[in-house]
Amino acid sequence: MNIFRMLGDLSHLISIFILLHKMQTSKSCSGVSFKSQVLYLVVYVFRYLDLFTNPFMSYYNTLMKIVFIASSAYTIYLMSTVFKPTHDPAIDTFKIEYLLGGSLVMALLFPPKWTFMEISWAFSIWLESVAILPQLFMVQRTGEAETITTHYIFALGAYRALYIPNWIWRYMFDKKAKLETIAVVAGLAQTLLYSDFFYIYWTKVMKGKKFQLP
Amino acid sequence: AATPEGHDEL
C-alpha cells in the first residue's frame, strides 16, 4: 500500500458517495447514465468473484470489494425504481454491446492464465476502462452537465489515474509486486479516454464555471 | 506465510 493507491481507492469511495448524495438530495438521477452504472456492476461482479475462491488477502480488500459491489447494485436499484421517472433513456443511447464484446475478446485473447477466473478478471479490467463511455456520451449529447455530476465523473476517473503512479511506485520499490500488464495498459487507456473530460473539468468547473462543451 | 495468489488491487 502506498499513498497513490490509498488516494485512488479513497477517490473511488468519494465518487460513490457523491453519486448517491446527488440522487438522494435532488431526488433525481437526471444526467446519470444508467448504462454506465450497469457496466460498473458487471465490472465489480466479474472482478470480485475471487471473494469466494482465492485465499483471503486482507480485511481492507474484502471490505472494499463488498462496498463496491453493494453500492453499485444499490445505485442501479435506485435508478430503476424510485428515480426511474427522472431517467431519460432517449439520451442514454450508447451501444454497450460493443464495449461488452470488445472487452470479452480482449480477455479471451490475452488472459493472464487460461482459467475462468483469470479471464473474468481481465474482462472486468477492460470493461472498466470503457464503462464511462455511455456517461461521457450522454454529457456530449446534452452539451453540459450538472456540477455535481462532473465531480462524480472526475472522482471516478481519478481513481484509475492515481493507480498509474501507484504502479510506478510498486515497480520501483515493492520487490514482491508482480506487474499487472493488463491493468497497466487498460488503466492508461482509461485515463486517456478521460483526458478530454479532465481538461474541461480543470479549466471550467475548478474555476467555478458550469461544465459546458465548446 | 505464503503470499496469496491473485490480484491484490481493486
mmCIF file of N, CA, C and O in Angstrom, chain A residues 43-82:
data_model
loop_
_atom_site.group_PDB
_atom_site.id
_atom_site.type_symbol
_atom_site.label_atom_id
_atom_site.label_comp_id
_atom_site.label_asym_id
_atom_site.label_seq_id
_atom_site.Cartn_x
_atom_site.Cartn_y
_atom_site.Cartn_z
ATOM 1 N N VAL A 43 -18.670 -5.044 -14.018
ATOM 2 C CA VAL A 43 -17.234 -4.992 -13.735
ATOM 3 C C VAL A 43 -16.936 -5.557 -12.346
ATOM 4 O O VAL A 43 -16.104 -6.458 -12.193
ATOM 5 N N TYR A 44 -17.633 -5.060 -11.333
ATOM 6 C CA TYR A 44 -17.293 -5.460 -9.963
ATOM 7 C C TYR A 44 -17.677 -6.909 -9.683
ATOM 8 O O TYR A 44 -16.955 -7.616 -8.988
ATOM 9 N N VAL A 45 -18.802 -7.344 -10.239
ATOM 10 C CA VAL A 45 -19.214 -8.733 -10.009
ATOM 11 C C VAL A 45 -18.188 -9.702 -10.630
ATOM 12 O O VAL A 45 -17.736 -10.640 -9.976
ATOM 13 N N PHE A 46 -17.783 -9.413 -11.875
ATOM 14 C CA PHE A 46 -16.833 -10.325 -12.525
ATOM 15 C C PHE A 46 -15.437 -10.240 -11.911
ATOM 16 O O PHE A 46 -14.714 -11.227 -11.867
ATOM 17 N N ARG A 47 -15.034 -9.048 -11.443
ATOM 18 C CA ARG A 47 -13.684 -8.929 -10.901
ATOM 19 C C ARG A 47 -13.575 -9.529 -9.505
ATOM 20 O O ARG A 47 -12.551 -10.098 -9.162
ATOM 21 N N TYR A 48 -14.642 -9.388 -8.718
ATOM 22 C CA TYR A 48 -14.535 -9.792 -7.318
ATOM 23 C C TYR A 48 -15.133 -11.166 -7.044
ATOM 24 O O TYR A 48 -15.473 -11.491 -5.921
ATOM 25 N N LEU A 49 -15.235 -11.989 -8.097
ATOM 26 C CA LEU A 49 -15.617 -13.389 -7.914
ATOM 27 C C LEU A 49 -14.651 -14.058 -6.942
ATOM 28 O O LEU A 49 -14.994 -15.026 -6.271
ATOM 29 N N ASP A 50 -13.420 -13.519 -6.875
ATOM 30 C CA ASP A 50 -12.406 -14.138 -6.006
ATOM 31 C C ASP A 50 -12.715 -13.968 -4.512
ATOM 32 O O ASP A 50 -12.021 -14.523 -3.669
ATOM 33 N N LEU A 51 -13.778 -13.217 -4.217
ATOM 34 C CA LEU A 51 -14.225 -13.149 -2.818
ATOM 35 C C LEU A 51 -14.559 -14.556 -2.311
ATOM 36 O O LEU A 51 -14.467 -14.841 -1.127
ATOM 37 N N PHE A 52 -14.981 -15.413 -3.248
ATOM 38 C CA PHE A 52 -15.430 -16.752 -2.851
ATOM 39 C C PHE A 52 -14.385 -17.837 -3.064
ATOM 40 O O PHE A 52 -14.561 -18.949 -2.604
ATOM 41 N N THR A 53 -13.327 -17.525 -3.828
ATOM 42 C CA THR A 53 -12.390 -18.601 -4.158
ATOM 43 C C THR A 53 -10.968 -18.381 -3.632
ATOM 44 O O THR A 53 -10.447 -19.188 -2.883
ATOM 45 N N ASN A 54 -10.354 -17.263 -4.039
ATOM 46 C CA ASN A 54 -8.935 -17.067 -3.731
ATOM 47 C C ASN A 54 -8.664 -16.959 -2.232
ATOM 48 O O ASN A 54 -9.555 -16.631 -1.463
ATOM 49 N N PRO A 55 -7.449 -17.214 -1.824
ATOM 50 C CA PRO A 55 -7.106 -17.024 -0.421
ATOM 51 C C PRO A 55 -7.372 -15.594 0.013
ATOM 52 O O PRO A 55 -7.275 -14.667 -0.787
ATOM 53 N N PHE A 56 -7.699 -15.441 1.230
ATOM 54 C CA PHE A 56 -8.003 -14.136 1.819
ATOM 55 C C PHE A 56 -6.791 -13.214 1.710
ATOM 56 O O PHE A 56 -5.677 -13.593 2.030
ATOM 57 N N MET A 57 -7.006 -11.967 1.227
ATOM 58 C CA MET A 57 -5.894 -11.018 1.068
ATOM 59 C C MET A 57 -5.761 -10.147 2.306
ATOM 60 O O MET A 57 -4.726 -10.119 2.952
ATOM 61 N N SER A 58 -6.814 -9.416 2.597
ATOM 62 C CA SER A 58 -6.805 -8.546 3.777
ATOM 63 C C SER A 58 -8.228 -8.105 4.048
ATOM 64 O O SER A 58 -9.081 -8.165 3.156
ATOM 65 N N TYR A 59 -8.482 -7.664 5.276
ATOM 66 C CA TYR A 59 -9.811 -7.154 5.604
ATOM 67 C C TYR A 59 -10.125 -5.963 4.725
ATOM 68 O O TYR A 59 -11.257 -5.782 4.282
ATOM 69 N N TYR A 60 -9.104 -5.125 4.458
ATOM 70 C CA TYR A 60 -9.284 -3.941 3.618
ATOM 71 C C TYR A 60 -9.811 -4.340 2.243
ATOM 72 O O TYR A 60 -10.823 -3.817 1.775
ATOM 73 N N ASN A 61 -9.121 -5.278 1.578
ATOM 74 C CA ASN A 61 -9.522 -5.703 0.240
ATOM 75 C C ASN A 61 -10.941 -6.253 0.215
ATOM 76 O O ASN A 61 -11.745 -5.885 -0.639
ATOM 77 N N THR A 62 -11.219 -7.142 1.157
ATOM 78 C CA THR A 62 -12.543 -7.765 1.203
ATOM 79 C C THR A 62 -13.636 -6.729 1.433
ATOM 80 O O THR A 62 -14.646 -6.708 0.731
ATOM 81 N N LEU A 63 -13.393 -5.827 2.380
ATOM 82 C CA LEU A 63 -14.383 -4.802 2.702
ATOM 83 C C LEU A 63 -14.650 -3.907 1.495
ATOM 84 O O LEU A 63 -15.804 -3.643 1.142
ATOM 85 N N MET A 64 -13.570 -3.436 0.832
ATOM 86 C CA MET A 64 -13.738 -2.540 -0.315
ATOM 87 C C MET A 64 -14.486 -3.240 -1.449
ATOM 88 O O MET A 64 -15.348 -2.643 -2.098
ATOM 89 N N LYS A 65 -14.154 -4.502 -1.686
ATOM 90 C CA LYS A 65 -14.839 -5.237 -2.758
ATOM 91 C C LYS A 65 -16.344 -5.310 -2.485
ATOM 92 O O LYS A 65 -17.153 -5.082 -3.388
ATOM 93 N N ILE A 66 -16.688 -5.611 -1.240
ATOM 94 C CA ILE A 66 -18.106 -5.705 -0.887
ATOM 95 C C ILE A 66 -18.782 -4.338 -1.026
ATOM 96 O O ILE A 66 -19.884 -4.225 -1.563
ATOM 97 N N VAL A 67 -18.089 -3.280 -0.590
ATOM 98 C CA VAL A 67 -18.650 -1.922 -0.707
ATOM 99 C C VAL A 67 -18.879 -1.562 -2.175
ATOM 100 O O VAL A 67 -19.930 -1.022 -2.544
ATOM 101 N N PHE A 68 -17.918 -1.883 -3.040
ATOM 102 C CA PHE A 68 -18.057 -1.521 -4.458
ATOM 103 C C PHE A 68 -19.214 -2.275 -5.117
ATOM 104 O O PHE A 68 -19.994 -1.696 -5.869
ATOM 105 N N ILE A 69 -19.334 -3.561 -4.826
ATOM 106 C CA ILE A 69 -20.434 -4.333 -5.422
ATOM 107 C C ILE A 69 -21.782 -3.850 -4.866
ATOM 108 O O ILE A 69 -22.717 -3.576 -5.621
ATOM 109 N N ALA A 70 -21.845 -3.698 -3.546
ATOM 110 C CA ALA A 70 -23.116 -3.347 -2.915
ATOM 111 C C ALA A 70 -23.595 -1.958 -3.335
ATOM 112 O O ALA A 70 -24.764 -1.769 -3.675
ATOM 113 N N SER A 71 -22.679 -0.972 -3.348
ATOM 114 C CA SER A 71 -23.095 0.390 -3.691
ATOM 115 C C SER A 71 -23.508 0.475 -5.154
ATOM 116 O O SER A 71 -24.415 1.213 -5.522
ATOM 117 N N SER A 72 -22.828 -0.301 -5.993
ATOM 118 C CA SER A 72 -23.155 -0.308 -7.413
ATOM 119 C C SER A 72 -24.561 -0.909 -7.618
ATOM 120 O O SER A 72 -25.367 -0.372 -8.386
ATOM 121 N N ALA A 73 -24.831 -2.000 -6.925
ATOM 122 C CA ALA A 73 -26.153 -2.624 -7.023
ATOM 123 C C ALA A 73 -27.224 -1.692 -6.472
ATOM 124 O O ALA A 73 -28.311 -1.571 -7.045
ATOM 125 N N TYR A 74 -26.910 -1.001 -5.395
ATOM 126 C CA TYR A 74 -27.868 -0.074 -4.778
ATOM 127 C C TYR A 74 -28.185 1.083 -5.725
ATOM 128 O O TYR A 74 -29.343 1.502 -5.859
ATOM 129 N N THR A 75 -27.148 1.614 -6.398
ATOM 130 C CA THR A 75 -27.350 2.697 -7.367
ATOM 131 C C THR A 75 -28.304 2.254 -8.464
ATOM 132 O O THR A 75 -29.235 2.980 -8.833
ATOM 133 N N ILE A 76 -28.101 1.040 -8.977
ATOM 134 C CA ILE A 76 -28.957 0.529 -10.044
ATOM 135 C C ILE A 76 -30.376 0.317 -9.526
ATOM 136 O O ILE A 76 -31.349 0.619 -10.219
ATOM 137 N N TYR A 77 -30.465 -0.172 -8.312
ATOM 138 C CA TYR A 77 -31.784 -0.345 -7.696
ATOM 139 C C TYR A 77 -32.521 0.999 -7.631
ATOM 140 O O TYR A 77 -33.676 1.115 -8.041
ATOM 141 N N LEU A 78 -31.832 2.038 -7.140
ATOM 142 C CA LEU A 78 -32.465 3.359 -7.035
ATOM 143 C C LEU A 78 -32.871 3.888 -8.413
ATOM 144 O O LEU A 78 -33.966 4.412 -8.587
ATOM 145 N N MET A 79 -31.975 3.731 -9.386
ATOM 146 C CA MET A 79 -32.246 4.269 -10.723
ATOM 147 C C MET A 79 -33.377 3.532 -11.427
ATOM 148 O O MET A 79 -34.040 4.101 -12.298
ATOM 149 N N SER A 80 -33.580 2.272 -11.073
ATOM 150 C CA SER A 80 -34.615 1.517 -11.785
ATOM 151 C C SER A 80 -35.935 1.472 -11.017
ATOM 152 O O SER A 80 -36.909 0.918 -11.511
ATOM 153 N N THR A 81 -35.952 2.039 -9.817
ATOM 154 C CA THR A 81 -37.215 2.073 -9.071
ATOM 155 C C THR A 81 -37.608 3.505 -8.695
ATOM 156 O O THR A 81 -38.282 4.176 -9.458
ATOM 157 N N VAL A 82 -37.107 3.984 -7.554
ATOM 158 C CA VAL A 82 -37.511 5.290 -7.013
ATOM 159 C C VAL A 82 -37.311 6.440 -8.013
ATOM 160 O O VAL A 82 -38.193 7.279 -8.187
#
